[in-house]
Amino acid sequence: MADSITIDGTDEDLALSKSDYLSRQEVLRRRSRRVKQLARLYKAHYWSLMEELKRKHKEYYWLYGKSPFKEDEKKNGEQNDENNKLGLGFQLKCQISDCKDKAMALTRFCHKHILKDTNQILYRGCNFPIKRSLYWITMSIHA
């Protein structure tokens, strides 16, 4: 059974319920009061969901550690090595030699270096000109 919610100002609303007409000010005051109460309820619900999410994340981390695939890597070492060569497994580190970032799921590269992967088709380089580079181009043209 759900908790019942008491609407703020029900006594005032009860007194006005017998009126045939309400002034604009009364209607706006009533709506404002109800919207504010609804915002408080939504905010309380949001934070309770965040607490639940934090609790579930803690539980998941406790059960599985950082990666649920860690144990699979130990059990199926040869199979994972083959999958990693094909780009199907979960890499721990980006394949660029100087990069220490974690590779994206199902790839061999991190976010910064994903364009180096010739087989990927999800990402494209940005062609949007940057103000700073345009400034240097125009300065070199005028010189």
PDB file of C-alpha atoms in Angstrom:
ATOM      1  CA  MET A   1       0.000   0.000   0.000  1.00  0.00           C
ATOM      2  CA  ALA A   2       1.430   3.379  -1.025  1.00  0.00           C
ATOM      3  CA  ASP A   3       1.812   6.235   1.441  1.00  0.00           C
ATOM      4  CA  SER A   4      -0.928   8.809   1.142  1.00  0.00           C
ATOM      5  CA  ILE A   5       0.174  12.316   0.258  1.00  0.00           C
ATOM      6  CA  THR A   6      -1.381  15.272   2.010  1.00  0.00           C
ATOM      7  CA  ILE A   7      -1.829  18.281  -0.237  1.00  0.00           C
ATOM      8  CA  ASP A   8      -0.600  21.516   1.327  1.00  0.00           C
ATOM      9  CA  GLY A   9      -3.333  24.059   2.086  1.00  0.00           C
ATOM     10  CA  THR A  10      -6.276  21.645   2.011  1.00  0.00           C
ATOM     11  CA  ASP A  11      -8.011  23.655   4.772  1.00  0.00           C
ATOM     12  CA  GLU A  12      -7.873  26.794   2.648  1.00  0.00           C
ATOM     13  CA  ASP A  13      -9.025  24.864  -0.431  1.00  0.00           C
ATOM     14  CA  LEU A  14     -11.922  23.391   1.546  1.00  0.00           C
ATOM     15  CA  ALA A  15     -13.042  26.878   2.593  1.00  0.00           C
ATOM     16  CA  LEU A  16     -12.900  28.073  -1.033  1.00  0.00           C
ATOM     17  CA  SER A  17     -14.569  24.960  -2.459  1.00  0.00           C
ATOM     18  CA  LYS A  18     -18.063  26.318  -1.803  1.00  0.00           C
ATOM     19  CA  SER A  19     -17.337  29.489  -3.820  1.00  0.00           C
ATOM     20  CA  ASP A  20     -18.921  29.864  -7.235  1.00  0.00           C
ATOM     21  CA  TYR A  21     -16.017  31.949  -8.521  1.00  0.00           C
ATOM     22  CA  LEU A  22     -12.371  32.320  -7.540  1.00  0.00           C
ATOM     23  CA  SER A  23     -10.305  35.409  -8.148  1.00  0.00           C
ATOM     24  CA  ARG A  24      -7.300  35.178 -10.416  1.00  0.00           C
ATOM     25  CA  GLN A  25      -5.053  35.753  -7.401  1.00  0.00           C
ATOM     26  CA  GLU A  26      -6.608  32.809  -5.501  1.00  0.00           C
ATOM     27  CA  VAL A  27      -6.240  30.476  -8.494  1.00  0.00           C
ATOM     28  CA  LEU A  28      -2.593  31.484  -9.041  1.00  0.00           C
ATOM     29  CA  ARG A  29      -1.788  31.163  -5.322  1.00  0.00           C
ATOM     30  CA  ARG A  30      -3.327  27.662  -5.243  1.00  0.00           C
ATOM     31  CA  ARG A  31      -1.503  26.550  -8.389  1.00  0.00           C
ATOM     32  CA  SER A  32       1.796  27.957  -7.118  1.00  0.00           C
ATOM     33  CA  ARG A  33       1.417  26.141  -3.790  1.00  0.00           C
ATOM     34  CA  ARG A  34       0.671  22.828  -5.531  1.00  0.00           C
ATOM     35  CA  VAL A  35       3.521  23.199  -8.039  1.00  0.00           C
ATOM     36  CA  LYS A  36       5.973  23.915  -5.222  1.00  0.00           C
ATOM     37  CA  GLN A  37       4.763  20.859  -3.309  1.00  0.00           C
ATOM     38  CA  LEU A  38       5.056  18.724  -6.443  1.00  0.00           C
ATOM     39  CA  ALA A  39       8.608  19.997  -7.021  1.00  0.00           C
ATOM     40  CA  ARG A  40       9.522  19.043  -3.431  1.00  0.00           C
ATOM     41  CA  LEU A  41       8.031  15.571  -3.945  1.00  0.00           C
ATOM     42  CA  TYR A  42       9.917  15.091  -7.222  1.00  0.00           C
ATOM     43  CA  LYS A  43      13.155  16.256  -5.636  1.00  0.00           C
ATOM     44  CA  ALA A  44      12.713  13.874  -2.683  1.00  0.00           C
ATOM     45  CA  HIS A  45      11.912  11.018  -5.070  1.00  0.00           C
ATOM     46  CA  TYR A  46      14.949  11.828  -7.233  1.00  0.00           C
ATOM     47  CA  TRP A  47      17.319  11.756  -4.258  1.00  0.00           C
ATOM     48  CA  SER A  48      15.836   8.513  -2.956  1.00  0.00           C
ATOM     49  CA  LEU A  49      16.456   6.996  -6.409  1.00  0.00           C
ATOM     50  CA  MET A  50      20.046   8.303  -6.322  1.00  0.00           C
ATOM     51  CA  GLU A  51      20.587   6.688  -2.909  1.00  0.00           C
ATOM     52  CA  GLU A  52      19.192   3.413  -4.238  1.00  0.00           C
ATOM     53  CA  LEU A  53      21.465   3.630  -7.276  1.00  0.00           C
ATOM     54  CA  LYS A  54      24.476   4.292  -5.046  1.00  0.00           C
ATOM     55  CA  ARG A  55      23.557   1.298  -2.878  1.00  0.00           C
ATOM     56  CA  LYS A  56      23.135  -0.980  -5.904  1.00  0.00           C
ATOM     57  CA  HIS A  57      26.434   0.223  -7.398  1.00  0.00           C
ATOM     58  CA  LYS A  58      28.207  -0.534  -4.109  1.00  0.00           C
ATOM     59  CA  GLU A  59      26.666  -3.997  -4.086  1.00  0.00           C
ATOM     60  CA  TYR A  60      27.663  -4.614  -7.715  1.00  0.00           C
ATOM     61  CA  TYR A  61      31.214  -3.415  -7.049  1.00  0.00           C
ATOM     62  CA  TRP A  62      31.451  -5.666  -3.991  1.00  0.00           C
ATOM     63  CA  LEU A  63      30.250  -8.723  -5.921  1.00  0.00           C
ATOM     64  CA  TYR A  64      32.045  -8.235  -9.237  1.00  0.00           C
ATOM     65  CA  GLY A  65      34.862  -5.776  -8.609  1.00  0.00           C
ATOM     66  CA  LYS A  66      35.778  -3.213 -11.241  1.00  0.00           C
ATOM     67  CA  SER A  67      34.944  -5.416 -14.180  1.00  0.00           C
ATOM     68  CA  PRO A  68      32.551  -8.370 -14.378  1.00  0.00           C
ATOM     69  CA  PHE A  69      34.831  -9.795 -17.082  1.00  0.00           C
ATOM     70  CA  LYS A  70      37.918 -10.050 -14.848  1.00  0.00           C
ATOM     71  CA  GLU A  71      37.283 -13.704 -13.886  1.00  0.00           C
ATOM     72  CA  ASP A  72      36.447 -14.638 -17.486  1.00  0.00           C
ATOM     73  CA  GLU A  73      39.828 -13.286 -18.598  1.00  0.00           C
ATOM     74  CA  LYS A  74      41.617 -15.559 -16.125  1.00  0.00           C
ATOM     75  CA  LYS A  75      39.556 -18.654 -17.053  1.00  0.00           C
ATOM     76  CA  ASN A  76      39.637 -18.227 -20.820  1.00  0.00           C
ATOM     77  CA  GLY A  77      43.062 -16.677 -21.349  1.00  0.00           C
ATOM     78  CA  GLU A  78      43.676 -18.151 -24.801  1.00  0.00           C
ATOM     79  CA  GLN A  79      40.204 -17.366 -26.080  1.00  0.00           C
ATOM     80  CA  ASN A  80      40.414 -13.805 -24.783  1.00  0.00           C
ATOM     81  CA  ASP A  81      43.831 -13.302 -26.397  1.00  0.00           C
ATOM     82  CA  GLU A  82      42.333 -14.342 -29.719  1.00  0.00           C
ATOM     83  CA  ASN A  83      39.290 -12.083 -29.191  1.00  0.00           C
ATOM     84  CA  ASN A  84      41.530  -9.175 -28.245  1.00  0.00           C
ATOM     85  CA  LYS A  85      43.504  -9.583 -31.473  1.00  0.00           C
ATOM     86  CA  LEU A  86      40.237  -9.397 -33.397  1.00  0.00           C
ATOM     87  CA  GLY A  87      39.068  -6.395 -31.361  1.00  0.00           C
ATOM     88  CA  LEU A  88      36.192  -8.362 -29.835  1.00  0.00           C
ATOM     89  CA  GLY A  89      37.390  -8.639 -26.254  1.00  0.00           C
ATOM     90  CA  PHE A  90      37.769  -6.109 -23.495  1.00  0.00           C
ATOM     91  CA  GLN A  91      41.136  -4.386 -23.564  1.00  0.00           C
ATOM     92  CA  LEU A  92      42.589  -2.970 -20.416  1.00  0.00           C
ATOM     93  CA  LYS A  93      44.642  -0.289 -22.132  1.00  0.00           C
ATOM     94  CA  CYS A  94      44.563   1.696 -25.365  1.00  0.00           C
ATOM     95  CA  GLN A  95      46.781   0.238 -28.110  1.00  0.00           C
ATOM     96  CA  ILE A  96      48.567   3.549 -28.730  1.00  0.00           C
ATOM     97  CA  SER A  97      51.996   3.100 -27.159  1.00  0.00           C
ATOM     98  CA  ASP A  98      52.151   6.268 -25.020  1.00  0.00           C
ATOM     99  CA  CYS A  99      48.473   6.215 -23.994  1.00  0.00           C
ATOM    100  CA  LYS A 100      47.557   4.953 -20.528  1.00  0.00           C
ATOM    101  CA  ASP A 101      43.769   5.349 -20.939  1.00  0.00           C
ATOM    102  CA  LYS A 102      41.365   2.428 -20.829  1.00  0.00           C
ATOM    103  CA  ALA A 103      40.136   1.172 -24.187  1.00  0.00           C
ATOM    104  CA  MET A 104      36.463   1.559 -25.059  1.00  0.00           C
ATOM    105  CA  ALA A 105      34.319  -1.577 -24.862  1.00  0.00           C
ATOM    106  CA  LEU A 106      34.782  -3.906 -27.839  1.00  0.00           C
ATOM    107  CA  THR A 107      37.610  -1.801 -29.269  1.00  0.00           C
ATOM    108  CA  ARG A 108      41.358  -1.551 -28.949  1.00  0.00           C
ATOM    109  CA  PHE A 109      41.452   2.243 -28.538  1.00  0.00           C
ATOM    110  CA  CYS A 110      40.367   4.897 -26.023  1.00  0.00           C
ATOM    111  CA  HIS A 111      38.050   7.839 -26.811  1.00  0.00           C
ATOM    112  CA  LYS A 112      40.963  10.082 -27.810  1.00  0.00           C
ATOM    113  CA  HIS A 113      42.426   7.544 -30.253  1.00  0.00           C
ATOM    114  CA  ILE A 114      39.315   5.789 -31.601  1.00  0.00           C
ATOM    115  CA  LEU A 115      39.839   7.447 -35.004  1.00  0.00           C
ATOM    116  CA  LYS A 116      43.072   5.436 -35.374  1.00  0.00           C
ATOM    117  CA  ASP A 117      40.963   2.267 -35.657  1.00  0.00           C
ATOM    118  CA  THR A 118      40.491   1.685 -39.385  1.00  0.00           C
ATOM    119  CA  ASN A 119      37.654  -0.805 -38.849  1.00  0.00           C
ATOM    120  CA  GLN A 120      35.387   1.425 -36.762  1.00  0.00           C
ATOM    121  CA  ILE A 121      32.535   3.274 -38.471  1.00  0.00           C
ATOM    122  CA  LEU A 122      30.798   4.986 -35.531  1.00  0.00           C
ATOM    123  CA  TYR A 123      33.079   8.009 -35.167  1.00  0.00           C
ATOM    124  CA  ARG A 124      34.302  10.661 -37.603  1.00  0.00           C
ATOM    125  CA  GLY A 125      36.756  13.476 -37.152  1.00  0.00           C
ATOM    126  CA  CYS A 126      35.286  16.928 -36.614  1.00  0.00           C
ATOM    127  CA  ASN A 127      35.711  19.355 -39.520  1.00  0.00           C
ATOM    128  CA  PHE A 128      34.474  22.389 -37.613  1.00  0.00           C
ATOM    129  CA  PRO A 129      37.058  25.194 -37.833  1.00  0.00           C
ATOM    130  CA  ILE A 130      38.404  26.479 -34.538  1.00  0.00           C
ATOM    131  CA  LYS A 131      38.614  30.251 -34.089  1.00  0.00           C
ATOM    132  CA  ARG A 132      42.227  30.147 -32.994  1.00  0.00           C
ATOM    133  CA  SER A 133      43.382  28.197 -36.058  1.00  0.00           C
ATOM    134  CA  LEU A 134      41.387  30.526 -38.347  1.00  0.00           C
ATOM    135  CA  TYR A 135      43.105  33.500 -36.724  1.00  0.00           C
ATOM    136  CA  TRP A 136      46.547  32.061 -37.488  1.00  0.00           C
ATOM    137  CA  ILE A 137      45.514  31.174 -41.032  1.00  0.00           C
ATOM    138  CA  THR A 138      44.246  34.693 -41.718  1.00  0.00           C
ATOM    139  CA  MET A 139      47.358  36.210 -40.108  1.00  0.00           C
ATOM    140  CA  SER A 140      49.655  34.091 -42.307  1.00  0.00           C
ATOM    141  CA  ILE A 141      47.619  34.971 -45.420  1.00  0.00           C
ATOM    142  CA  HIS A 142      47.856  38.717 -44.736  1.00  0.00           C
ATOM    143  CA  ALA A 143      51.564  38.606 -43.931  1.00  0.00           C
TER     144      ALA A 143
END
